[in-house]
PDB file of C-alpha atoms in Angstrom:
ATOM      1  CA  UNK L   1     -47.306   5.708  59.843  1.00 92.00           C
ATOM      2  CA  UNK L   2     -46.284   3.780  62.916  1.00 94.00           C
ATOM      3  CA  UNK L   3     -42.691   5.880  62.761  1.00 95.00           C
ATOM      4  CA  UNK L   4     -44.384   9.552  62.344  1.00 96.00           C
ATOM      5  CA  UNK L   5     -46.924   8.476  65.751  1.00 97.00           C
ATOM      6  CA  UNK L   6     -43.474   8.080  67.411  1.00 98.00           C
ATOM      7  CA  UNK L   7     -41.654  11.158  66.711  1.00 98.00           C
ATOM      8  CA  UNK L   8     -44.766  12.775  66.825  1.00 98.00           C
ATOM      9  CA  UNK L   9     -45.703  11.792  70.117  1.00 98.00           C
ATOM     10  CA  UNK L  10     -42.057  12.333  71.268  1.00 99.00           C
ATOM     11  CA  UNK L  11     -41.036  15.447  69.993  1.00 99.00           C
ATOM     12  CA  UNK L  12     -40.066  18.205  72.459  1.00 99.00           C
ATOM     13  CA  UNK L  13     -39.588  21.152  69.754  1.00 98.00           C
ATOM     14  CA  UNK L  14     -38.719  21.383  66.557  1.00 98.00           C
ATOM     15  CA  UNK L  15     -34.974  23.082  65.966  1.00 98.00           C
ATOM     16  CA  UNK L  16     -35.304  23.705  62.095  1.00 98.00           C
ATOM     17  CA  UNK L  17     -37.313  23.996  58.959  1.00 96.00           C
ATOM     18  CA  UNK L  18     -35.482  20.997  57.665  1.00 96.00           C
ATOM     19  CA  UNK L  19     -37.030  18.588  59.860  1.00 96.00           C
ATOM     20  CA  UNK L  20     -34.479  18.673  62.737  1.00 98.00           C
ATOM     21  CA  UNK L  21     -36.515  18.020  66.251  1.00 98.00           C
ATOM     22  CA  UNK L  22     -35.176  17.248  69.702  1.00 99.00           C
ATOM     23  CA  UNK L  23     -36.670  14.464  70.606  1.00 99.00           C
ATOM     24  CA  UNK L  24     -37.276  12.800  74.046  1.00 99.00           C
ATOM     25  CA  UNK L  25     -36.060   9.482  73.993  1.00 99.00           C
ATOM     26  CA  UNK L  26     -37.964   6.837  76.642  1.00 99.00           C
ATOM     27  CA  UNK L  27     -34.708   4.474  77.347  1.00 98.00           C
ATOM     28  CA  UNK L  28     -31.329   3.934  76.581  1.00 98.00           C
ATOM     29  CA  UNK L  29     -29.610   0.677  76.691  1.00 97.00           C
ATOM     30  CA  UNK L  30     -25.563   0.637  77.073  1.00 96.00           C
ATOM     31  CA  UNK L  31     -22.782  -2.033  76.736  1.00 93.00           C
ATOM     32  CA  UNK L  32     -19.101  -1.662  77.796  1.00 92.00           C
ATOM     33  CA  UNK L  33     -18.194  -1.545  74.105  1.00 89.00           C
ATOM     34  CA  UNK L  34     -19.486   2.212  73.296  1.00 91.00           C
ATOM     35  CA  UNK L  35     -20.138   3.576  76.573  1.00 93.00           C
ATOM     36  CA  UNK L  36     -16.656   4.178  77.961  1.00 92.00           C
ATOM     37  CA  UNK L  37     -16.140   7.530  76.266  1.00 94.00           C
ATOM     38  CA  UNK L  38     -19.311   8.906  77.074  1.00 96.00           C
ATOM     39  CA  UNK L  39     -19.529   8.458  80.408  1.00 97.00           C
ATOM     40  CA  UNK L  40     -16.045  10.052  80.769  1.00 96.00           C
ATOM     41  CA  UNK L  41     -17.486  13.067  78.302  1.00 97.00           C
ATOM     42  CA  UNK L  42     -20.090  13.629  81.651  1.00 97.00           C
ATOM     43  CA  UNK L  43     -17.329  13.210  84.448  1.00 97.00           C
ATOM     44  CA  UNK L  44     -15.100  15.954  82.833  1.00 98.00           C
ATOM     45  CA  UNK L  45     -18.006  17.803  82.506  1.00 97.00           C
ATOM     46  CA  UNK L  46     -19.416  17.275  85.983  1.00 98.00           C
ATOM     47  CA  UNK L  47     -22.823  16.137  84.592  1.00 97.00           C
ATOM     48  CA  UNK L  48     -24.932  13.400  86.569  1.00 97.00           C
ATOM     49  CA  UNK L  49     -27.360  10.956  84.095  1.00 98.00           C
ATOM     50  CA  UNK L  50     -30.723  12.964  83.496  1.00 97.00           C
ATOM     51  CA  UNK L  51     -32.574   9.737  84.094  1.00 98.00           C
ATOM     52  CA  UNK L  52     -30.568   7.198  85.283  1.00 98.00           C
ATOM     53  CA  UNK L  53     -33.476   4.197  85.776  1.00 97.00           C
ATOM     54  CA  UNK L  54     -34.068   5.270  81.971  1.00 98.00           C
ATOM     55  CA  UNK L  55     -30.652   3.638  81.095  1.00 98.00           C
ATOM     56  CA  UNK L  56     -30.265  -0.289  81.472  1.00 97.00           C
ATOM     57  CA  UNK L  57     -26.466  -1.106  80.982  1.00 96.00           C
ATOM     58  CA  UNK L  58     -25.796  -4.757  79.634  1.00 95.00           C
ATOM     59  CA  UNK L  59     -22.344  -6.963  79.460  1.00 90.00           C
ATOM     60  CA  UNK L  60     -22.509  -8.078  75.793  1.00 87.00           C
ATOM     61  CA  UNK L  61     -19.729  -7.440  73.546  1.00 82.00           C
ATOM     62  CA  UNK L  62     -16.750  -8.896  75.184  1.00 79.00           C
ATOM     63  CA  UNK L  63     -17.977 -11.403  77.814  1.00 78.00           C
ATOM     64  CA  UNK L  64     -16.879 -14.881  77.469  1.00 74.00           C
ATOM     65  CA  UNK L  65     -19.902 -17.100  76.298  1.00 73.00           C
ATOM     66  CA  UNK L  66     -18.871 -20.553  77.899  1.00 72.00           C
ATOM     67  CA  UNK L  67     -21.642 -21.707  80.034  1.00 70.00           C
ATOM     68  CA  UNK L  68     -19.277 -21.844  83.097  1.00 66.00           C
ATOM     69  CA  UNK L  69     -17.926 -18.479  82.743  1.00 66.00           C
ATOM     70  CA  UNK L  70     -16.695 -16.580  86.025  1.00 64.00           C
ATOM     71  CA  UNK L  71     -16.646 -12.867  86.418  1.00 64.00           C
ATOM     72  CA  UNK L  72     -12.966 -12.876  85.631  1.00 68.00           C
ATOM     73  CA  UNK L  73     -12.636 -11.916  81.844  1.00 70.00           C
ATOM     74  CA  UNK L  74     -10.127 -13.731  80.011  1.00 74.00           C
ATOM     75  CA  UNK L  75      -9.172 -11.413  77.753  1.00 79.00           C
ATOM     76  CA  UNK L  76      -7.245  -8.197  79.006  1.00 82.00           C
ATOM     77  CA  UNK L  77      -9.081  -5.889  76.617  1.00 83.00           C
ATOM     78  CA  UNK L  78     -12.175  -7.412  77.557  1.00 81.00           C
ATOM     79  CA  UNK L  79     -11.472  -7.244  81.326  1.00 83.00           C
ATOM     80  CA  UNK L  80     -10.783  -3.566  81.409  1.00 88.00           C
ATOM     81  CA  UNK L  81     -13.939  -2.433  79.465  1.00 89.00           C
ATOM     82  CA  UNK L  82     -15.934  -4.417  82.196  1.00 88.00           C
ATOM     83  CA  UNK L  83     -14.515  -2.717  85.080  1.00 89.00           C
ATOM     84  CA  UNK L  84     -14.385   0.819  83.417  1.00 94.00           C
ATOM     85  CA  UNK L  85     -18.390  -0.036  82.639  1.00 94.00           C
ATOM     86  CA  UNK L  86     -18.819  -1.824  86.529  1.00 94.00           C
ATOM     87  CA  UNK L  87     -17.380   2.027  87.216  1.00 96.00           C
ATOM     88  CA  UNK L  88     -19.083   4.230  85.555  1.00 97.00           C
ATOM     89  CA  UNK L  89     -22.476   2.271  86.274  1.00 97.00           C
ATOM     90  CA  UNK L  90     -22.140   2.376  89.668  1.00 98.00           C
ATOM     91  CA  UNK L  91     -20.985   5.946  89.545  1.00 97.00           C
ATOM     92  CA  UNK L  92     -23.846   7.314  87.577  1.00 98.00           C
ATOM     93  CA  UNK L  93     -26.829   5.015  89.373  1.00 98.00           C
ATOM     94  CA  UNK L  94     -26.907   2.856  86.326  1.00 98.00           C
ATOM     95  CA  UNK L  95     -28.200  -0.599  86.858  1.00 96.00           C
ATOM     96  CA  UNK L  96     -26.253  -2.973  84.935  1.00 96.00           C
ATOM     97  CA  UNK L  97     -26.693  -6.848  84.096  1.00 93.00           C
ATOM     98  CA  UNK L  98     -23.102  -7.709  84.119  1.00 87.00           C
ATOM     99  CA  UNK L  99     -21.221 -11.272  83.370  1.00 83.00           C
ATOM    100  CA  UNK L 100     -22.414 -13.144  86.011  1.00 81.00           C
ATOM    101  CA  UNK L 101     -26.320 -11.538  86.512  1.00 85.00           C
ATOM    102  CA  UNK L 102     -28.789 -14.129  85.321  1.00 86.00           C
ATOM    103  CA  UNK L 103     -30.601 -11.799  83.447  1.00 90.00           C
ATOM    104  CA  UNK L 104     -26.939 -11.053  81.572  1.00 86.00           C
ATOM    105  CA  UNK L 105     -27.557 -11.619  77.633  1.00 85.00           C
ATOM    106  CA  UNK L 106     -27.287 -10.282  74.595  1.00 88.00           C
ATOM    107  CA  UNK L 107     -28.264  -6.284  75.260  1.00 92.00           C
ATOM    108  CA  UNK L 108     -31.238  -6.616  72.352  1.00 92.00           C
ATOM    109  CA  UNK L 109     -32.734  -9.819  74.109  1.00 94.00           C
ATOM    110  CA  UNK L 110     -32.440  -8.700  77.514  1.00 95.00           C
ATOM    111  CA  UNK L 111     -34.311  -5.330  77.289  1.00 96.00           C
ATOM    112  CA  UNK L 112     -37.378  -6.582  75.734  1.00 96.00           C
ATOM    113  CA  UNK L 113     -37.875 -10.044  78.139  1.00 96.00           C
ATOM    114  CA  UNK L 114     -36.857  -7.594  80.783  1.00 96.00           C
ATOM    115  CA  UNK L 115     -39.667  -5.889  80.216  1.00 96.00           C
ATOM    116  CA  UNK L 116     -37.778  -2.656  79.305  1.00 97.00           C
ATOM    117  CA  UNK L 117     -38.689  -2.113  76.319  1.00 97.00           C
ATOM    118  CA  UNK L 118     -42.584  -1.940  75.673  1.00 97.00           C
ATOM    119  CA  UNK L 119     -44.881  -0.944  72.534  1.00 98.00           C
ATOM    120  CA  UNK L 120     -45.078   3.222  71.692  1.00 98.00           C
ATOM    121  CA  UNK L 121     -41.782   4.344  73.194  1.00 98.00           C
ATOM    122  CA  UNK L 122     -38.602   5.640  71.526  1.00 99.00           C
ATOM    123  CA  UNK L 123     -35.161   3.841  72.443  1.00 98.00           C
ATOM    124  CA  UNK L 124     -31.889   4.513  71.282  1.00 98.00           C
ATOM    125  CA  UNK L 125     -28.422   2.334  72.077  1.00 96.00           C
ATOM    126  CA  UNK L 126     -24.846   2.369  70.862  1.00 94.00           C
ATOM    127  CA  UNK L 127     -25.219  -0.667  68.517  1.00 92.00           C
ATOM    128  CA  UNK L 128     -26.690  -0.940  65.220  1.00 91.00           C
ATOM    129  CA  UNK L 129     -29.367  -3.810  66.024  1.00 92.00           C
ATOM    130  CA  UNK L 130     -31.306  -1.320  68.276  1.00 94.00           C
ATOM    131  CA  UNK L 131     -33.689  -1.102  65.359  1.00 94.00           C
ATOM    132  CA  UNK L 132     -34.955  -4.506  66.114  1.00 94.00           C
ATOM    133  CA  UNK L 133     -36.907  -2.938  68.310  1.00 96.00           C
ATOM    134  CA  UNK L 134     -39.461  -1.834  65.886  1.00 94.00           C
ATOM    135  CA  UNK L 135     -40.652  -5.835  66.285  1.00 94.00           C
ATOM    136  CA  UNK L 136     -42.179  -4.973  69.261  1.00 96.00           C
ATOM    137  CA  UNK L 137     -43.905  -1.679  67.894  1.00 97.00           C
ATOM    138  CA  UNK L 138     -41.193   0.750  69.431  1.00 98.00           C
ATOM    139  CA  UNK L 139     -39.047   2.945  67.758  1.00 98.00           C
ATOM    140  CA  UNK L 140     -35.317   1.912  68.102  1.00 97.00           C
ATOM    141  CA  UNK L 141     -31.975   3.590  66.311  1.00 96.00           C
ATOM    142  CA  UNK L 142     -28.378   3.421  66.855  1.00 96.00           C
ATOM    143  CA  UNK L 143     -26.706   6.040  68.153  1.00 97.00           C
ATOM    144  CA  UNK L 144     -22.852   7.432  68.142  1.00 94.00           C
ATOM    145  CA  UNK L 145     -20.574   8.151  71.442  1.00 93.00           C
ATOM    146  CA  UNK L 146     -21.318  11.450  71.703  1.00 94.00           C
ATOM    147  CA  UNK L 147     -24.879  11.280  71.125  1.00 97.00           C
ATOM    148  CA  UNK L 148     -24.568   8.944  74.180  1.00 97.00           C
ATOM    149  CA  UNK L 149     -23.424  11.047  76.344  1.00 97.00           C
ATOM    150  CA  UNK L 150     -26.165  13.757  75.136  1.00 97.00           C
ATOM    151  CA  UNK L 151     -28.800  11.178  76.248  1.00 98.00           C
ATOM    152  CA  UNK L 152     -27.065  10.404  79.117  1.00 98.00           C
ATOM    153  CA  UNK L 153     -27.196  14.047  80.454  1.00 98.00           C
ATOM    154  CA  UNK L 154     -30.586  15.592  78.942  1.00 98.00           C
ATOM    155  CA  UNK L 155     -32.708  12.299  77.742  1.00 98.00           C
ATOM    156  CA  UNK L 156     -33.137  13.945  74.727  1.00 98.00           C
ATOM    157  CA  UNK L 157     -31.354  14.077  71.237  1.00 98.00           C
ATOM    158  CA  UNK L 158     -31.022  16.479  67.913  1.00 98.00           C
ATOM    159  CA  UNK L 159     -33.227  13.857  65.278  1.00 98.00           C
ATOM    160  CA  UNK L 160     -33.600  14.628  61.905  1.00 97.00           C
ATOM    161  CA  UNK L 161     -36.977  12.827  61.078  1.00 96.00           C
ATOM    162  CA  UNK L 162     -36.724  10.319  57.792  1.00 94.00           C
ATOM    163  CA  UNK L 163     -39.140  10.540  54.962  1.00 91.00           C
ATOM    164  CA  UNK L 164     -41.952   8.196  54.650  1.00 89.00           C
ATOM    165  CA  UNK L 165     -42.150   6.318  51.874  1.00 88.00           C
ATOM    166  CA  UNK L 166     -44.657   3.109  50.354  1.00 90.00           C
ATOM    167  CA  UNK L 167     -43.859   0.458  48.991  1.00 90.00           C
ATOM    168  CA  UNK L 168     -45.866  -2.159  47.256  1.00 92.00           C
ATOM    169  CA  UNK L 169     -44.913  -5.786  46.338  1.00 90.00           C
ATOM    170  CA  UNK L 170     -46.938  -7.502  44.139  1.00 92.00           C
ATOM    171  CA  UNK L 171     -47.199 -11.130  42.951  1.00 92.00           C
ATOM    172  CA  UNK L 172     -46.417 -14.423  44.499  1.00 93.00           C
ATOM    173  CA  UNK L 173     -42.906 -14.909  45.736  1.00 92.00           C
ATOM    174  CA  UNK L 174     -40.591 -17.868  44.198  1.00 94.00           C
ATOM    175  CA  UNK L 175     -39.619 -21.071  46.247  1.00 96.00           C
ATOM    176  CA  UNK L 176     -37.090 -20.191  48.628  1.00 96.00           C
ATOM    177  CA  UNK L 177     -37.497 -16.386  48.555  1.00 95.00           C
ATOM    178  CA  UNK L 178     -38.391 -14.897  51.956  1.00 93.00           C
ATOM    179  CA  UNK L 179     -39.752 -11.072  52.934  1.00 89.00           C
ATOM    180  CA  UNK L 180     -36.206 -10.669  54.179  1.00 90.00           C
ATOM    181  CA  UNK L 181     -34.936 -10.934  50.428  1.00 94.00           C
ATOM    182  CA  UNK L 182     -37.702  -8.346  49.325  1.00 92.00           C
ATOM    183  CA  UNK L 183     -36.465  -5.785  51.995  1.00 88.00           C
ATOM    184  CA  UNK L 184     -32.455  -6.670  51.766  1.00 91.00           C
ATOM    185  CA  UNK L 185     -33.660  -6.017  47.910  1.00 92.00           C
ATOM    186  CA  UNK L 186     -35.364  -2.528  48.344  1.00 90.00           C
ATOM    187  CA  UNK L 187     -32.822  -0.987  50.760  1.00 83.00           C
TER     188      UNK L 187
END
């Protein structure tokens, strides 16, 4: 399968008999939402990013979306995240698309028309939509704080690879049912 060429293609070694790898991972995209802990995890530790023009940081989460926003946040919350991100971006050689960048979006639409994120490569991201990626035949999963700041420092992550498995639909599908309702069904 299209998923096995990836981790194939991508693994460094493999850790375990139960199908643990570590796995090089192509690019990482970050937002100011699940970023802030790793990136202090590699200051305490006195780590620098592995590959920093690997990483492409994004404003997403708590930017205002009125079309004649200004680089002030509104929110507090918000406000802080941005400037611990604006930070830690700068401070690691991260580039980062923040509120006021014209290539600023939503971190998942940016990468791709960017041109970041291309057929055959791996690519993980704090955020649970980084599997849209598979659209454009890459390989995308979401990925905790901590693994983060693994990625951050080595490019690489612990991956336990998933089992393969087919699945066959058969028949003619009724009027207003949609291959999104077969694979919301199946999963």
């Amino acid at each position: 399968t299209l998923y096995q060429k990836h981790i194939d293609s991508h693994t460094v070694c493999t850790l375990d008999d139960q199908g643990h790898v570590l796995l090089y991972i192509d690019r990482q995209v970050a937002n100011e939402y699940t970023s802030p802990q790793a990136f202090s995890g590699m200051r305490e530790a006195g780590r620098k990013a592995w590959r920093p023009g690997a990483t492409l940081a994004v404003v997403d989460h708590v930017n205002p979306t009125a079309p004649t926003r200004i680089a002030a946040m509104p929110d507090a919350g918000g406000a802080l995240q941005v400037s611990y991100f604006e930070e830690n971006c700068r401070d690691f050689g991260i580039e980062l698309f923040d509120v006021l960048d014209k290539r600023q979006g939503i971190e998942h639409v940016v990468a791709p028309e960017q041109g970041f994120i291309l057929p055959g490569m791996v690519v993980a991201a704090g955020d649970s939509h980084t599997t849209t990626y598979g659209a454009l035949g890459a390989f995308g999963f979401g990925i905790g704080t901590s693994e983060i700041e693994h990625l951050l420092a080595s490019q690489t992550l612990v991956y336990k690879r998933l089992k393969s498995m087919r699945v066959t639909v058969n028949g003619v599908l009724g009027a207003g049912v949609t291959s999104k309702d077969i694979i919301m069904a199946l999963i």
